[in-house]
Tab-separated table of C-alpha atoms and ligand atoms in Angstrom:
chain	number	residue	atom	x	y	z
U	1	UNK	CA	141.120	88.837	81.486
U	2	UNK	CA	137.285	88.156	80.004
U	3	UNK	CA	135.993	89.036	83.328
U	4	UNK	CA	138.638	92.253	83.409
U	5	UNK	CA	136.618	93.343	80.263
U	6	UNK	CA	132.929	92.829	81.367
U	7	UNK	CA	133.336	94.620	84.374
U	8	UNK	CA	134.965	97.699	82.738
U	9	UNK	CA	131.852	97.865	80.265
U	10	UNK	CA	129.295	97.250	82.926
U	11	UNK	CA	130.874	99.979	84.825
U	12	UNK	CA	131.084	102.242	82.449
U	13	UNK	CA	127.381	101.912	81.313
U	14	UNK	CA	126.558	101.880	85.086
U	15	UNK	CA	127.884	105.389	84.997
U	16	UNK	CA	125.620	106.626	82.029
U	17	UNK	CA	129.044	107.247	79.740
U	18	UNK	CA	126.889	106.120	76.679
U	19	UNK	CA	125.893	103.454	74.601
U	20	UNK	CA	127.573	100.260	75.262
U	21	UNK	CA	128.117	98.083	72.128
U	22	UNK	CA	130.342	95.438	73.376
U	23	UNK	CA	131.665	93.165	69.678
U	24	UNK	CA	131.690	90.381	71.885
U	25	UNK	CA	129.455	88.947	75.093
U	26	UNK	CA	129.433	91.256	77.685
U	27	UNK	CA	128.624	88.414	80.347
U	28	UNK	CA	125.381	86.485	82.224
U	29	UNK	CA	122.752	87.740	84.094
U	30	UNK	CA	121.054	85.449	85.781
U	31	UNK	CA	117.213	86.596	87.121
U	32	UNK	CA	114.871	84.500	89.329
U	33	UNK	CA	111.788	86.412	88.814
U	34	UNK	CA	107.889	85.460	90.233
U	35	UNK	CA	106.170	83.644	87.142
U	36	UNK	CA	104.568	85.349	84.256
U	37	UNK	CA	106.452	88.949	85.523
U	38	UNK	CA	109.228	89.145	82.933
U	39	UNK	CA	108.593	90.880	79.821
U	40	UNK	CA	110.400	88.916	76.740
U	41	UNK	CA	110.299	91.747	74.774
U	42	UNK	CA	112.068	93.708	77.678
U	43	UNK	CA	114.732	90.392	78.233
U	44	UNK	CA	115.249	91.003	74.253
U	45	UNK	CA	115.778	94.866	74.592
U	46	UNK	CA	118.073	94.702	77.695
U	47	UNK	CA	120.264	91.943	75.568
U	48	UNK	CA	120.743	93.848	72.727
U	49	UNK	CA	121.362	97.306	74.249
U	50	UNK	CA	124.206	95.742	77.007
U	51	UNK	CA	125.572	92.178	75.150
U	52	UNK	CA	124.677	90.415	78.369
U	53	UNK	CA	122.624	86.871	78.158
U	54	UNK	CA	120.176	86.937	80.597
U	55	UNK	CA	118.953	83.561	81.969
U	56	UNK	CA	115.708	83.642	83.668
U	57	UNK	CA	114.101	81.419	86.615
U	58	UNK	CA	110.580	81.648	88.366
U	59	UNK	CA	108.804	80.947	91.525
U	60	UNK	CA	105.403	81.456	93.235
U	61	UNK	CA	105.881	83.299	96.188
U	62	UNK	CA	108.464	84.924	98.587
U	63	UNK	CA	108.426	82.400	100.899
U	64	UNK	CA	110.073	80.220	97.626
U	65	UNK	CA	112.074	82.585	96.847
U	66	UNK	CA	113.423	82.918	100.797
U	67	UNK	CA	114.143	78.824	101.117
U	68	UNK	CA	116.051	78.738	97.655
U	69	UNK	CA	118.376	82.107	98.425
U	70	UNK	CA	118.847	80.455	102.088
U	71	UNK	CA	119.767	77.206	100.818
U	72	UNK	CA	123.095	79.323	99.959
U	73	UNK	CA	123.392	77.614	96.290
U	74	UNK	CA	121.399	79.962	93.715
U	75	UNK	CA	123.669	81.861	91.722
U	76	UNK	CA	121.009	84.517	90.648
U	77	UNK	CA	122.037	88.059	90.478
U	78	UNK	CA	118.315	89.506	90.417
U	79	UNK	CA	115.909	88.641	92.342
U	80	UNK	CA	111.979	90.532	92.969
U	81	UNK	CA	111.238	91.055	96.722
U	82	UNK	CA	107.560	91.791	97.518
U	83	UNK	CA	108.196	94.711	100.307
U	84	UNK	CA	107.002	92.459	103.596
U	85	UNK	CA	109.616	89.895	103.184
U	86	UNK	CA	112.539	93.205	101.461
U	87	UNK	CA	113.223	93.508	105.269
U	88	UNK	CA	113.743	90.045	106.263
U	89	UNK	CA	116.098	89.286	103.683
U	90	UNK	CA	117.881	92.148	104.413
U	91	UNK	CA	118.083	90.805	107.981
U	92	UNK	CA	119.121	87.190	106.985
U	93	UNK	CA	121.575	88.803	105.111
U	94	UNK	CA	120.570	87.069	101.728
U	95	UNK	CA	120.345	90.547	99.556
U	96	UNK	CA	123.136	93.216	99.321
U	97	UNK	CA	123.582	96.755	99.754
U	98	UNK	CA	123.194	98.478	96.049
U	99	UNK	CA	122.326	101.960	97.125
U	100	UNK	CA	119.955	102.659	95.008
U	101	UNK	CA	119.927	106.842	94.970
U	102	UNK	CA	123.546	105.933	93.264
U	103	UNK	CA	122.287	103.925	89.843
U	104	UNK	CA	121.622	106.446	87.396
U	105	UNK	CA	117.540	106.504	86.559
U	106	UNK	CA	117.025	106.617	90.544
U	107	UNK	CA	115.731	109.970	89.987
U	108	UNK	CA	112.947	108.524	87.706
U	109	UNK	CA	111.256	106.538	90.696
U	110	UNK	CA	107.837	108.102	91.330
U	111	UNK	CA	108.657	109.934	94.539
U	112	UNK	CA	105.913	108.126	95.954
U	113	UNK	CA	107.994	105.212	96.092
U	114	UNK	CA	111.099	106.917	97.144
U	115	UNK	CA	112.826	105.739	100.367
U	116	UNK	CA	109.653	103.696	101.452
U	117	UNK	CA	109.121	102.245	104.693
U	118	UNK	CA	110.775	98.388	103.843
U	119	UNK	CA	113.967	100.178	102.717
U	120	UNK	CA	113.969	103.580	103.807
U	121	UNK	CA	116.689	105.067	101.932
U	122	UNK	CA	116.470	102.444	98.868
U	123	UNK	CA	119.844	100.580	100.438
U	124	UNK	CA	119.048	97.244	99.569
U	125	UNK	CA	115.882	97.597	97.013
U	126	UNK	CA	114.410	100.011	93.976
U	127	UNK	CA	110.967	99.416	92.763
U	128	UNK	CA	109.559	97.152	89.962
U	129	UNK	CA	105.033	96.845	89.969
U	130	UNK	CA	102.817	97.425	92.491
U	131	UNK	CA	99.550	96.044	93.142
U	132	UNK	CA	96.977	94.703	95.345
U	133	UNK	CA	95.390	91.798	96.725
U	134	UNK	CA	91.818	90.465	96.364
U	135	UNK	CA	89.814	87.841	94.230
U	136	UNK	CA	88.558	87.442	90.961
U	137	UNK	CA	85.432	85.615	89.833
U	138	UNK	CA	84.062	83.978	87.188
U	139	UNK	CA	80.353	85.686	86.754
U	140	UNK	CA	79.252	82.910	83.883
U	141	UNK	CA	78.697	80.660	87.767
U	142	UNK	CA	78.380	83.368	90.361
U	143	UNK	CA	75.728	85.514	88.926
U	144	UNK	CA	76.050	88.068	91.354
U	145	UNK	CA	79.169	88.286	93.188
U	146	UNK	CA	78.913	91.502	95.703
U	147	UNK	CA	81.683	93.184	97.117
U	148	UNK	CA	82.909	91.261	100.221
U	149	UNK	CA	85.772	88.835	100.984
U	150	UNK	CA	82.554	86.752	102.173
U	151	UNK	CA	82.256	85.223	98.645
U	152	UNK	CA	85.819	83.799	98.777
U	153	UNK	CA	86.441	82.704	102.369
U	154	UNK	CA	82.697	81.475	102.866
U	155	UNK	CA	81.706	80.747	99.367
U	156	UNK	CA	78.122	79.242	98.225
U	157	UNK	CA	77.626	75.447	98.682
U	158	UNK	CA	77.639	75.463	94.909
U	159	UNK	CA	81.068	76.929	94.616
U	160	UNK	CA	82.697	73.624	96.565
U	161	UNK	CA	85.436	72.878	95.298
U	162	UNK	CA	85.830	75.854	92.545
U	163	UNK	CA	88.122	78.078	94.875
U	164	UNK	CA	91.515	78.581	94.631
U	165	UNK	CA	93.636	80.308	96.893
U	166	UNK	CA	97.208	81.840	96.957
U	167	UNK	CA	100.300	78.616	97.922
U	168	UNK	CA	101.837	81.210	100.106
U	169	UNK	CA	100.929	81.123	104.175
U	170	UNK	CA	101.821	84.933	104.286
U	171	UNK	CA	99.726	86.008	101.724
U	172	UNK	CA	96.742	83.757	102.424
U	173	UNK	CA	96.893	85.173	106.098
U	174	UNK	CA	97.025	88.520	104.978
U	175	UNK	CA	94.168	88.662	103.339
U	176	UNK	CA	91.828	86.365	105.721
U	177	UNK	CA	93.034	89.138	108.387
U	178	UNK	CA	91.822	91.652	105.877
U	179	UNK	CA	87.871	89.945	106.110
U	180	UNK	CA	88.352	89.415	109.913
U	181	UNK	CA	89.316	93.242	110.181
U	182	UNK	CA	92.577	92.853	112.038
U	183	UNK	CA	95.896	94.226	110.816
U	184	UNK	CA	98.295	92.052	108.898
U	185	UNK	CA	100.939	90.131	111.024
U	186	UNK	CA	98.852	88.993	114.002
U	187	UNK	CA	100.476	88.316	117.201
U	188	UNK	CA	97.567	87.665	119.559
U	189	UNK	CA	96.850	83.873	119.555
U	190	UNK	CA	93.455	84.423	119.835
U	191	UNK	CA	92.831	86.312	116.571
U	192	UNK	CA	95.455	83.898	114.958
U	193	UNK	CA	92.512	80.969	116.097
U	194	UNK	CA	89.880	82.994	114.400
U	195	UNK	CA	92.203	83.362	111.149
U	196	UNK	CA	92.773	79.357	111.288
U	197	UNK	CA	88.623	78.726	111.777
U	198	UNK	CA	87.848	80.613	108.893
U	199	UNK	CA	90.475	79.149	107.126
U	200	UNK	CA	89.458	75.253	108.291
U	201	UNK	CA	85.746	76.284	107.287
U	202	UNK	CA	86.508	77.563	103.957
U	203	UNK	CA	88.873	74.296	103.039
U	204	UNK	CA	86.273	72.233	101.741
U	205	UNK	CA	85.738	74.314	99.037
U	206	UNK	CA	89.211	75.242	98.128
U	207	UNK	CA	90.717	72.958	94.733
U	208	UNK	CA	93.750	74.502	95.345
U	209	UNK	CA	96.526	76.502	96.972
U	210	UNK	CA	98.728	77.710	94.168
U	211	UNK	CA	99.861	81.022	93.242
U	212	UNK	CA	100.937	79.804	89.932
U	213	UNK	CA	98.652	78.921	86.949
U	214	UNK	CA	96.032	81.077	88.190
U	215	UNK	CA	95.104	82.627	84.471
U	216	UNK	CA	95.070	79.128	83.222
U	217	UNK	CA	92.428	78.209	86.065
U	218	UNK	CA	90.281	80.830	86.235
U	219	UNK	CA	90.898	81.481	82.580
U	220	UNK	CA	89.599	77.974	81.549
U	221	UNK	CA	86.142	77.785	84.053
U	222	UNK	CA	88.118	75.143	86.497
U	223	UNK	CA	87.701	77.148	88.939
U	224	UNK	CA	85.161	80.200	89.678
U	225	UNK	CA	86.554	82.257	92.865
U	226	UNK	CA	90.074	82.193	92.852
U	227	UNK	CA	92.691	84.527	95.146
U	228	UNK	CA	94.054	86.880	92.861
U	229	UNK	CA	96.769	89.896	92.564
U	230	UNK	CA	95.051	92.111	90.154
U	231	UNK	CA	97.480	92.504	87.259
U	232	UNK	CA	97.385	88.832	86.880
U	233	UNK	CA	93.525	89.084	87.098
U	234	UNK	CA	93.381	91.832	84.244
U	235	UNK	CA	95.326	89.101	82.342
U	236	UNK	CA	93.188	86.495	82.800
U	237	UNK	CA	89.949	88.628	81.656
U	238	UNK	CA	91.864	88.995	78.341
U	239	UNK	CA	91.820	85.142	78.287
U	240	UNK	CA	87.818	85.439	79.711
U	241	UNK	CA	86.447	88.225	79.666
U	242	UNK	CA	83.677	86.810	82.620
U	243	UNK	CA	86.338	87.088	85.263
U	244	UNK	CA	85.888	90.054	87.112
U	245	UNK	CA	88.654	91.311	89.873
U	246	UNK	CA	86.664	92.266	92.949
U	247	UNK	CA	87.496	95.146	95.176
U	248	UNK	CA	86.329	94.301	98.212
U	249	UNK	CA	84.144	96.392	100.469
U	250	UNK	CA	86.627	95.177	103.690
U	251	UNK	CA	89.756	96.244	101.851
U	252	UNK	CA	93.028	95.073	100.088
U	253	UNK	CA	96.155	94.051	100.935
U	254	UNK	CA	98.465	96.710	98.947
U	255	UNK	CA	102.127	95.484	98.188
U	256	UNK	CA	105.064	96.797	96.254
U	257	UNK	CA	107.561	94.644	94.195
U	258	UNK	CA	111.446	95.878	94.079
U	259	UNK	CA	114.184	94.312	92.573
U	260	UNK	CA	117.275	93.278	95.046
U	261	UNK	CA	120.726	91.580	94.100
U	262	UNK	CA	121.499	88.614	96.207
U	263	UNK	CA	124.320	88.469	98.412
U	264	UNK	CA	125.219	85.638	96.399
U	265	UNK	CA	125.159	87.115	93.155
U	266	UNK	CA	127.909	86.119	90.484
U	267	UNK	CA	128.047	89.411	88.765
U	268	UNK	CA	126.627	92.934	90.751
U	269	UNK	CA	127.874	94.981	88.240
U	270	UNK	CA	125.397	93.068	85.567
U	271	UNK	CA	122.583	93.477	87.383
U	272	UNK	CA	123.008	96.675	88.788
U	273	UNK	CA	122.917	97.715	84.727
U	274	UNK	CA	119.917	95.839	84.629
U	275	UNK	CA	118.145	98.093	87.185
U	276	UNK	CA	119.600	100.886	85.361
U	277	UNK	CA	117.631	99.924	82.571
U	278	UNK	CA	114.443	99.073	84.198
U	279	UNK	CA	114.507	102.267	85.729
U	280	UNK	CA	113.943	104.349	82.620
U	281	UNK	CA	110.264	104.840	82.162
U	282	UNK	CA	109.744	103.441	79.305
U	283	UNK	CA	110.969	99.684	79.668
U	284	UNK	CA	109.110	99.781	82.537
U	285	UNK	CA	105.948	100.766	80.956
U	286	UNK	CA	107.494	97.590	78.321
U	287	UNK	CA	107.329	95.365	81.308
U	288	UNK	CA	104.003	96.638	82.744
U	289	UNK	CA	102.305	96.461	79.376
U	290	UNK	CA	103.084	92.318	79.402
U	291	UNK	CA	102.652	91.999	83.424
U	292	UNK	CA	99.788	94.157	84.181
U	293	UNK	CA	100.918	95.956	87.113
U	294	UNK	CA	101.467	99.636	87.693
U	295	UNK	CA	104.738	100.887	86.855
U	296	UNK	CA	106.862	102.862	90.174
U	297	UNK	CA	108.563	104.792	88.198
U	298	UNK	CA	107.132	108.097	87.298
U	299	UNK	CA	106.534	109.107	83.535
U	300	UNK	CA	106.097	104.793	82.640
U	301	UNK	CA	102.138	105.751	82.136
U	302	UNK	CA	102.871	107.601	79.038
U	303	UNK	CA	104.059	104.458	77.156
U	304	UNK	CA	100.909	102.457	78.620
U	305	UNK	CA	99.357	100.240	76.007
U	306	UNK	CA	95.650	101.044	76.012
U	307	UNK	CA	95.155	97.659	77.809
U	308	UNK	CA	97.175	98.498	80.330
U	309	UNK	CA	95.491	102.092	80.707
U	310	UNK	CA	92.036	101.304	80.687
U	311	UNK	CA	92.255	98.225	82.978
U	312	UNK	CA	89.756	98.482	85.532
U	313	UNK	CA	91.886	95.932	87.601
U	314	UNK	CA	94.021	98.705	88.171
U	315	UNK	CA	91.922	101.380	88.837
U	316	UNK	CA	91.936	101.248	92.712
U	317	UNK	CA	89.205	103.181	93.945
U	318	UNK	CA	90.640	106.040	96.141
U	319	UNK	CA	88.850	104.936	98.918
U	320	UNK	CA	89.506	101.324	98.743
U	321	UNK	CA	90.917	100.375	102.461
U	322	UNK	CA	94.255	99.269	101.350
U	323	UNK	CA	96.842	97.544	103.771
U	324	UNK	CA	100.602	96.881	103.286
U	325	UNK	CA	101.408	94.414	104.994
U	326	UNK	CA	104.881	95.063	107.084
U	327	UNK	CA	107.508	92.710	107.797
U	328	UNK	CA	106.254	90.110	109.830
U	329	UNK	CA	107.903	89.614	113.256
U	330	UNK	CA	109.047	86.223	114.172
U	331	UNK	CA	106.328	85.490	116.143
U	332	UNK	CA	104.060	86.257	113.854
U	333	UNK	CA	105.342	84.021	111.054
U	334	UNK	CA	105.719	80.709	113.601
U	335	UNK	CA	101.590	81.403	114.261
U	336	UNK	CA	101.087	81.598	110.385
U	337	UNK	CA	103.407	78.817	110.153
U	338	UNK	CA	101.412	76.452	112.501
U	339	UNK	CA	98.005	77.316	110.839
U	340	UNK	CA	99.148	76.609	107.633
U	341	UNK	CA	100.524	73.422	108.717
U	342	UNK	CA	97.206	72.279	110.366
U	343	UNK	CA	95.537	73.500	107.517
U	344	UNK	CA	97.625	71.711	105.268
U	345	UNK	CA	97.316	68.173	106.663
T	1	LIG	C1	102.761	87.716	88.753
T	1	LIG	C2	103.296	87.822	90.117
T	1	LIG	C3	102.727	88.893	90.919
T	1	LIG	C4	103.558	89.222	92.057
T	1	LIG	N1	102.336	86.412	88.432
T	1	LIG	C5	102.823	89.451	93.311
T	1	LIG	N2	103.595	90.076	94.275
């Protein structure tokens, strides 16, 4: 009977007939999110306006994110799917159809980001941030950083042991492929070797590979070059305002988050109302004010704090050589899978 009545409400604020006030809890939603890219003030808003308790999880990279939806036992109804890997899971068959163009704020998606290349006609995705891929540095050590991917994957004997790179093998590739000049998603063995020399070289220096905790360590001087999405990296000059997000002179790699509903997901409905909502432009500007990354959906920019305006982090220059990376084929992913491994030991 209680789940008779949540699913009539949900559907009928799915369908835009008004404000919901349910007297009494309108369900669970339960998000696994990437860390430090939920708004509370947005969790707050989307609680009070539906009745629903959201419960929220995190993790550090898609390749997380893939192992705990495969191991079948998650229970999360939203989940945020970078677009390389929005393919895959929609291959695996680990995120469901939602049809996007059908929840009501579709319409408000920049068209920019309307039926894009990982999910053509928005069947299994709808955008959340964008952003791109380089490094940040601290300039109170490196005095003069430059513009190239040099600095991070062949930093300054002085820098040992002061870099930190990305925990993810597909993001850490992309990039070094980025520097070497090769597209994203190498399949020739031979450029895959160069990609795992630079990588071997550059190990000495590297403290750590770990996507989370990055505004924490580059934030607190432990370490001075650090892999860095730049939303996170406009955060972290708020903490210290010497750590500057390089654009680099060889290019970025250029990604798109979008929010999916796992196949396993208790409750659709719920989180299908929860796209609704992030969908209208201003709780998305809400969210992008706390995470730093550009809105997709057109007419968020208006309700930009001036932090989030002004950010130079997210002023990518218009020439800036900016790669998304696709979907990586299998045989791709087992190369990036053995480098890592070796590089790992
Ligand atoms: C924020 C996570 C950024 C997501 N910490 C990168 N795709």
């Amino acid at each position: 009977m209680q789940t008779k009545i949540v699913i009539s409400l949900a559907a009928a604020a799915l369908m835009g007939c008004g404000a919901v006030a349910p007297a009494h809890a309108a369900g669970d939603l339960f998000i696994y999110n990437w860390t430090d890219y939920t708004a509370p003030d947005v969790i707050k808003k989307f609680e009070k306006e539906t009745g629903i308790k959201v419960t929220l999880d995190t993790y550090d990279s898609n390749e997380t994110l893939l192992a705990k939806l495969k191991s079948g036992s998650a229970g999360y109804d939203i989940v945020v799917v970078s677009s390389d890997f929005v393919p895959i899971f929609a291959k695996e068959g680990l995120i469901q159809k939602i049809d996007g163009p059908k929840i009501p704020g579709y319409d408000n998606i920049d068209a920019k980001w309307k039926s894009p290349a990982w999910d053509k006609d928005n069947e299994y995705s709808v955008p959340y941030d964008w952003g791109v891929t380089a490094f940040t540095v601290n300039t109170k050590f490196v005095k003069d950083p430059g513009d190239s991917l040099k600095l991070l994957f062949s930093p300054p004997e002085d820098a040992k042991g002061k870099v930190g790179m990305f925990g993810a093998p597909s993001e850490v590739m992309a990039l070094a492929e980025v520097y070497l000049g090769m597209t994203p998603c190498q399949t020739d063995p031979a450029n895959m070797k160069k990609v795992s020399d630079l990588l071997e070289a550059q190990a000495p220096s590297v403290k750590v590979y770990n996507s989370d905790g990055i505004i924490d360590r580059q934030g607190s001087g432990e370490t001075w070059i650090h892999q860095a999405w730049n939303g996170d990296a406009a955060r972290t000059r708020a903490v210290n305002p010497d750590v500057h997000f390089i654009f680099p002179k060889e290019g970025v790699v250029g990604w798109m988050d979008n929010m999916a509903v796992p196949t396993s997901a208790k409750d659709p409905d719920n989180a299908k109302l929860f796209i609704k909502f992030m969908m209208q432009p201003e709780n998305s500007a809400m969210s992008s004010n706390f995470t730093h990354y550009a809105s997709g959906i057109a007419g968020a920019e208006k309700f930009y704090d001036p932090a989030m305006k002004d950010a130079p982090e997210l002023k990518v220059p218009a020439d800036l050589k900016m790669q998304f990376t696709p979907a990586c084929p299998e045989a791709a992913t087992k190369l990036m899978d053995r480098v890592w491994t070796k590089l790992k030991k």
